[in-house]
Backbone as JSON, one array per atom type, in Angstrom:
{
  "sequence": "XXXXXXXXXXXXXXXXXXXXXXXXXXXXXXXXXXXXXXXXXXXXXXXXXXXXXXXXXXXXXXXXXXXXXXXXXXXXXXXXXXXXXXXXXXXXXXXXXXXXXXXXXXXXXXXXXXXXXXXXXXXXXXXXXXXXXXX",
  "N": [[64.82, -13.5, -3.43], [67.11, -12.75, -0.79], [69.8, -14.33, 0.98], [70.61, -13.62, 4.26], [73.04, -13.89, 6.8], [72.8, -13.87, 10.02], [74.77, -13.53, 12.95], [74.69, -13.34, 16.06], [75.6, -11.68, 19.02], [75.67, -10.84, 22.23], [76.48, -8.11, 22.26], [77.21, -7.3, 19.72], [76.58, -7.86, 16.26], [77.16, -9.82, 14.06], [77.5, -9.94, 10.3], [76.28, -11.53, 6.9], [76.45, -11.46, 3.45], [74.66, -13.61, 1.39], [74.53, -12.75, -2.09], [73.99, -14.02, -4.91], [75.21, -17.43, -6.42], [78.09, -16.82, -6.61], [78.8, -14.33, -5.65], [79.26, -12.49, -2.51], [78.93, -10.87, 0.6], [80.28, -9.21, 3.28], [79.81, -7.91, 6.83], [81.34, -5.91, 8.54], [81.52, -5.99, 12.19], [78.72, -4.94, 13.53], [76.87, -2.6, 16.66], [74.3, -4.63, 18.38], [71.8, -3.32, 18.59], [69.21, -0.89, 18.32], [70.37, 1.26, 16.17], [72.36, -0.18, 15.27], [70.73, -1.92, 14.03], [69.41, -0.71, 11.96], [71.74, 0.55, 10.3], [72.43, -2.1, 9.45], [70.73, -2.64, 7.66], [70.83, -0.26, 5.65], [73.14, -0.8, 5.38], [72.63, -3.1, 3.73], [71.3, -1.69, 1.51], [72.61, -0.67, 0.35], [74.3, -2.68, -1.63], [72.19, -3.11, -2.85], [70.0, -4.33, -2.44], [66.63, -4.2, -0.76], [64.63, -4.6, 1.91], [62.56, -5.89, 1.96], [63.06, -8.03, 0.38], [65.06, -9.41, 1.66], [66.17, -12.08, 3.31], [66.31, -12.87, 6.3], [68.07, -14.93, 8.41], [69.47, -16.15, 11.86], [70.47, -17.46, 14.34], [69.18, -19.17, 17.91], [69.75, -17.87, 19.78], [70.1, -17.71, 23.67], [68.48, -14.6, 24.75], [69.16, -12.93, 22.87], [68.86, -12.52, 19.97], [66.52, -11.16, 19.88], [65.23, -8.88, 19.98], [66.52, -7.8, 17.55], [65.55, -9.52, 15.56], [62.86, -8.59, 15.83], [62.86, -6.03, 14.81], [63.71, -6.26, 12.9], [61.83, -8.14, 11.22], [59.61, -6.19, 11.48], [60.37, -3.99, 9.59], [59.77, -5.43, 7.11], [61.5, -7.26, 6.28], [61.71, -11.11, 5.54], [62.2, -13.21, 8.12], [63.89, -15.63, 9.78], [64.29, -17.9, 12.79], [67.0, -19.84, 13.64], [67.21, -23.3, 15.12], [70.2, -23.59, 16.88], [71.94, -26.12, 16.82], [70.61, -27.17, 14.6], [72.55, -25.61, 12.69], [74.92, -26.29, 13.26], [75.68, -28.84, 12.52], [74.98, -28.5, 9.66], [76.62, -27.29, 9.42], [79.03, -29.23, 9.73], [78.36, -30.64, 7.58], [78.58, -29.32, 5.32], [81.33, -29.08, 5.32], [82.15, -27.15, 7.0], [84.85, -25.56, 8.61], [86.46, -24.01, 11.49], [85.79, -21.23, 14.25], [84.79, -18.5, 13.98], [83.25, -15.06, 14.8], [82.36, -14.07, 12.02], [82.75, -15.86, 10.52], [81.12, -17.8, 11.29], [78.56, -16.55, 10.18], [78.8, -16.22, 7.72], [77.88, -19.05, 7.47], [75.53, -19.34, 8.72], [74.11, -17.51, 6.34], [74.8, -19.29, 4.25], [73.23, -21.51, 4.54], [70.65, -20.48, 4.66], [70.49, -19.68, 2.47], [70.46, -22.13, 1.2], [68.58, -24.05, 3.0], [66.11, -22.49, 3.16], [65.12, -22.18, 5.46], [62.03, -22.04, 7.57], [59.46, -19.28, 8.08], [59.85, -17.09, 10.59], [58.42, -16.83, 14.38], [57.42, -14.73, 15.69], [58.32, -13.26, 19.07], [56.45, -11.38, 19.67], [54.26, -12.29, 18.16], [53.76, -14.65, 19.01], [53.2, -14.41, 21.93], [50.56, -13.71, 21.1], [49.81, -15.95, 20.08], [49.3, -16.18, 17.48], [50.85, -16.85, 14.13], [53.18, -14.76, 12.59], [52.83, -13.61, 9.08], [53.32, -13.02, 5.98], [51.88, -11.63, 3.3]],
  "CA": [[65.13, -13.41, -2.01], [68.76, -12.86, -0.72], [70.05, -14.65, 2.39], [71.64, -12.63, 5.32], [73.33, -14.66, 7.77], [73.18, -12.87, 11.05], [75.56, -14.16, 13.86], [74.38, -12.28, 16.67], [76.2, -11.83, 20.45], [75.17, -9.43, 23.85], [76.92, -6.66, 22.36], [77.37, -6.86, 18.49], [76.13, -8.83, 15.36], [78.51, -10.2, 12.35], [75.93, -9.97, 8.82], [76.93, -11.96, 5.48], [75.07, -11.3, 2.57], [74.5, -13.95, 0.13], [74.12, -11.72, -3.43], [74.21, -15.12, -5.6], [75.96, -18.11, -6.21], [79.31, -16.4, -7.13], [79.02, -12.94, -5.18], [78.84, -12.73, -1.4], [79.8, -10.19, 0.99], [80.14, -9.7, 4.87], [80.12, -6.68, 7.07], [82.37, -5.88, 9.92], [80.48, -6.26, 13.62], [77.94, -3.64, 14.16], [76.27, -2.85, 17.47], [73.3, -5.41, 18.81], [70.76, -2.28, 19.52], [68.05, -0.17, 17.06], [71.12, 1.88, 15.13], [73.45, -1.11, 14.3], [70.26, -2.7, 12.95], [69.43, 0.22, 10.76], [72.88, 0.13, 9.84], [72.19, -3.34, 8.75], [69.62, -2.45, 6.51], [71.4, 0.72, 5.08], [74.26, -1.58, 4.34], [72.31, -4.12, 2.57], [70.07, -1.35, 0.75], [73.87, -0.35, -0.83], [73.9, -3.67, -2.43], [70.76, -3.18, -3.76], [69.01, -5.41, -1.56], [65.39, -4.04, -0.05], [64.14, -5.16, 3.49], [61.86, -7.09, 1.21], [64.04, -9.1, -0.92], [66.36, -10.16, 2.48], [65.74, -13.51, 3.72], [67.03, -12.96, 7.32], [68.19, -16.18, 9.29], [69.84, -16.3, 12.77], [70.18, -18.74, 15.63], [68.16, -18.83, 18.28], [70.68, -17.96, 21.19], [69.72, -17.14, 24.42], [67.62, -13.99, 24.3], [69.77, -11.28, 21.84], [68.4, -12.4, 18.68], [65.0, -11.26, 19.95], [65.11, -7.62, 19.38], [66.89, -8.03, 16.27], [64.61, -10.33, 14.83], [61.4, -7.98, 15.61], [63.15, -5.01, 14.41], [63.59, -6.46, 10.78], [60.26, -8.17, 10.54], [59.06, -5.05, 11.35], [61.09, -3.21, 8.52], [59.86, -5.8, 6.36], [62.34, -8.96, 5.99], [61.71, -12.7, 5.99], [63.01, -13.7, 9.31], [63.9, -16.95, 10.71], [65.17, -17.94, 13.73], [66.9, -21.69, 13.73], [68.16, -23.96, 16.26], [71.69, -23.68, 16.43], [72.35, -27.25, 16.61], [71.12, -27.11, 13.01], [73.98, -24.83, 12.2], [76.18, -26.74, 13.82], [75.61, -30.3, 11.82], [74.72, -27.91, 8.8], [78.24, -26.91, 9.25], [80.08, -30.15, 9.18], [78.16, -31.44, 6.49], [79.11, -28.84, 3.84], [82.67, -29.35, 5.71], [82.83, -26.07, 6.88], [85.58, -25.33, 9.65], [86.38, -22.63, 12.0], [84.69, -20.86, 14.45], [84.85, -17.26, 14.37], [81.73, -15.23, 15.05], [82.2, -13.48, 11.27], [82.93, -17.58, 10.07], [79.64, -18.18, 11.53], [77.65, -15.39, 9.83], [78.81, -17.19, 6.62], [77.88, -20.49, 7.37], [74.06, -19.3, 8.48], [73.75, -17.08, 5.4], [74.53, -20.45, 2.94], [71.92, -22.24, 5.77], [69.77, -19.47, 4.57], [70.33, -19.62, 1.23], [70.39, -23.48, 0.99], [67.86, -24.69, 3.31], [65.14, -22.13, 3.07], [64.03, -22.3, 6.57], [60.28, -21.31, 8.2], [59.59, -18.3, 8.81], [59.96, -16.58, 12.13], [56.87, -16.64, 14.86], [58.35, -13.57, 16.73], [57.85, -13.25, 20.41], [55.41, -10.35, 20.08], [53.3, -12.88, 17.65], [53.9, -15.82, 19.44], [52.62, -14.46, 22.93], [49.26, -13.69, 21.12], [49.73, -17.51, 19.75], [49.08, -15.96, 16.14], [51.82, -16.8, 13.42], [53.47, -13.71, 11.92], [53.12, -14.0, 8.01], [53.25, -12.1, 5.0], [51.77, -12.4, 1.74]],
  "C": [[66.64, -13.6, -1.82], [68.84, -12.81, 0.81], [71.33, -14.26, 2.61], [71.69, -13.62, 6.43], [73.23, -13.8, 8.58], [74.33, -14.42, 12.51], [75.31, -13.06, 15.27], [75.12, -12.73, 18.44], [75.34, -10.81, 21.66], [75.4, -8.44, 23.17], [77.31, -6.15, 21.08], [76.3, -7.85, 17.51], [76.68, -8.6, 14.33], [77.05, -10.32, 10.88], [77.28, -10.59, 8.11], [75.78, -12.4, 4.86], [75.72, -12.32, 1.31], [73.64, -13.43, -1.26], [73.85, -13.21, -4.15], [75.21, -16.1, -5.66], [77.63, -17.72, -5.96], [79.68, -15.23, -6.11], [78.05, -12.92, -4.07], [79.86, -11.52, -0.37], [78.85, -9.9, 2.48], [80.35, -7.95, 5.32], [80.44, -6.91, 8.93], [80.72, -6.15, 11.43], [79.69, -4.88, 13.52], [77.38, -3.89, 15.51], [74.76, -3.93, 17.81], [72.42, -4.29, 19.54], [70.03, -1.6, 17.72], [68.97, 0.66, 16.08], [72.02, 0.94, 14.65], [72.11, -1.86, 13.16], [69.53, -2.08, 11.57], [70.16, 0.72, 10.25], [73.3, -0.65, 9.07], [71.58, -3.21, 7.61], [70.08, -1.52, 5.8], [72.63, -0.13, 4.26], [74.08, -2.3, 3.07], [71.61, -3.51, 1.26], [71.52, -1.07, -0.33], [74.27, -1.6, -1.3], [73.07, -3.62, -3.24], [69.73, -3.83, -3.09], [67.35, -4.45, -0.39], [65.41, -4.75, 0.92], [63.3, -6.46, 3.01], [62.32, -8.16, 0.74], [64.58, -9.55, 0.52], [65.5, -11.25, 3.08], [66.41, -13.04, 5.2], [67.52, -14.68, 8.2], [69.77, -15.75, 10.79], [69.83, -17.18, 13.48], [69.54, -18.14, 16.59], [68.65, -18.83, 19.87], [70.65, -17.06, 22.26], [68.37, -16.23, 24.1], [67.93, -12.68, 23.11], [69.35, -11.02, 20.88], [66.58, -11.64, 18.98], [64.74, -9.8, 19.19], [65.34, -7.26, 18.15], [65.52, -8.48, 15.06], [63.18, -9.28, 14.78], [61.52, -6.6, 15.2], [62.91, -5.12, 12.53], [63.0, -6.85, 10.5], [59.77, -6.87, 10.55], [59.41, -4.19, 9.88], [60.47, -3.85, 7.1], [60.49, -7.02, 5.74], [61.44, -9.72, 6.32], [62.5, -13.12, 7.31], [63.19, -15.08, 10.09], [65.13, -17.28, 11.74], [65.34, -19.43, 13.82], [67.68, -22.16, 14.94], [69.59, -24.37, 16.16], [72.17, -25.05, 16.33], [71.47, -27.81, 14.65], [71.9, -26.36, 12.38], [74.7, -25.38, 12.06], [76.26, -28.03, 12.77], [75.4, -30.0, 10.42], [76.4, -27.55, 8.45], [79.25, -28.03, 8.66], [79.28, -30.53, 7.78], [78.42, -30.71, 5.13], [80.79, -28.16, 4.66], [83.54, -28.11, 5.98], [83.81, -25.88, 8.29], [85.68, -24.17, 9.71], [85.34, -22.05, 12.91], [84.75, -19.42, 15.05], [83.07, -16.64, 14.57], [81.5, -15.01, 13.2], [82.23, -14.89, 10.06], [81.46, -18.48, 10.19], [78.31, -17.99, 10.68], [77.76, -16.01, 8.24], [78.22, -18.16, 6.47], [76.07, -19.92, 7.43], [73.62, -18.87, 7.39], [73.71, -18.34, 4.33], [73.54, -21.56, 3.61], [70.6, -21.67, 5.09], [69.7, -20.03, 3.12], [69.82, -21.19, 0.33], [68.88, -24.28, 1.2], [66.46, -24.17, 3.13], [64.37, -22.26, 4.14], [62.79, -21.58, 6.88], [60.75, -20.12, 8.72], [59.83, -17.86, 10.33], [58.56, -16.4, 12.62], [57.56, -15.62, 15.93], [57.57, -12.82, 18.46], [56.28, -11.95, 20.76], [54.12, -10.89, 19.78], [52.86, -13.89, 19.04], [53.2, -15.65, 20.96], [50.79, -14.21, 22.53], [48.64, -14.96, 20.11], [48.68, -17.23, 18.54], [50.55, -15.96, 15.48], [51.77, -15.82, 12.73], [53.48, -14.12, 10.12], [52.94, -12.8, 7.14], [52.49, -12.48, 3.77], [52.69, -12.6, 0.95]]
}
């Protein structure tokens, strides 16, 4: 499994792909709509990385991550959505400074990669108060 930070806003979303300990790489802003996020996935498939293999993680801000998030379960990813105030304390404690959005997208991806958070219960599940899972 290979964790993708997402950093997501109204009108774009910053990605950083943790490949392994050593080799890690980020991709400029794409749009926050159905072609930046198959954009997303095109990017990561030129890595090598499958929909399968990606660990997704995001925060859980406002409502932007929503579409996102049920686009790439759909596709296939691991998706989790965390409470940004674990970012944030996740942040100082591996003493990371800065707060760009593309600074961000870093910090969730080693969140991702580190903590191994729960899956995602994605609003489409969650209103029929069944958890989304995979085998």
């Amino acid at each position: 499994m290979f964790a993708l930070g997402l950093d997501i806003g109204k009108d774009s979303l910053y990605a950083h792909l943790q490949l392994n300990d050593d080799l890690e790489v980020s991709l400029p802003d794409l749009p926050n709509t159905p072609t930046g996020f198959k954009g997303l996935l095109h990017w990561a498939q030129q890595h090598g990385v499958t929909p399968t293999e990606l660990h997704v993680v995001m925060e859980a801000t406002g409502v932007y991550w929503e579409q996102c998030a049920n686009f790439l379960f759909s596709a296939g990813c691991t998706v989790s959505v965390v409470n940004p105030t674990s970012i944030k304390y996740f942040a100082r404690a591996t003493l990371k400074r800065g707060k760009t959005d593309r600074m961000d997208a870093v910090v969730i991806a080693l969140y991702g990669a580190m903590m191994r958070p729960s899956t995602l219960v994605t609003t489409q599940y969650s209103a029929a108060g069944t958890q989304a899972t995979r085998p």
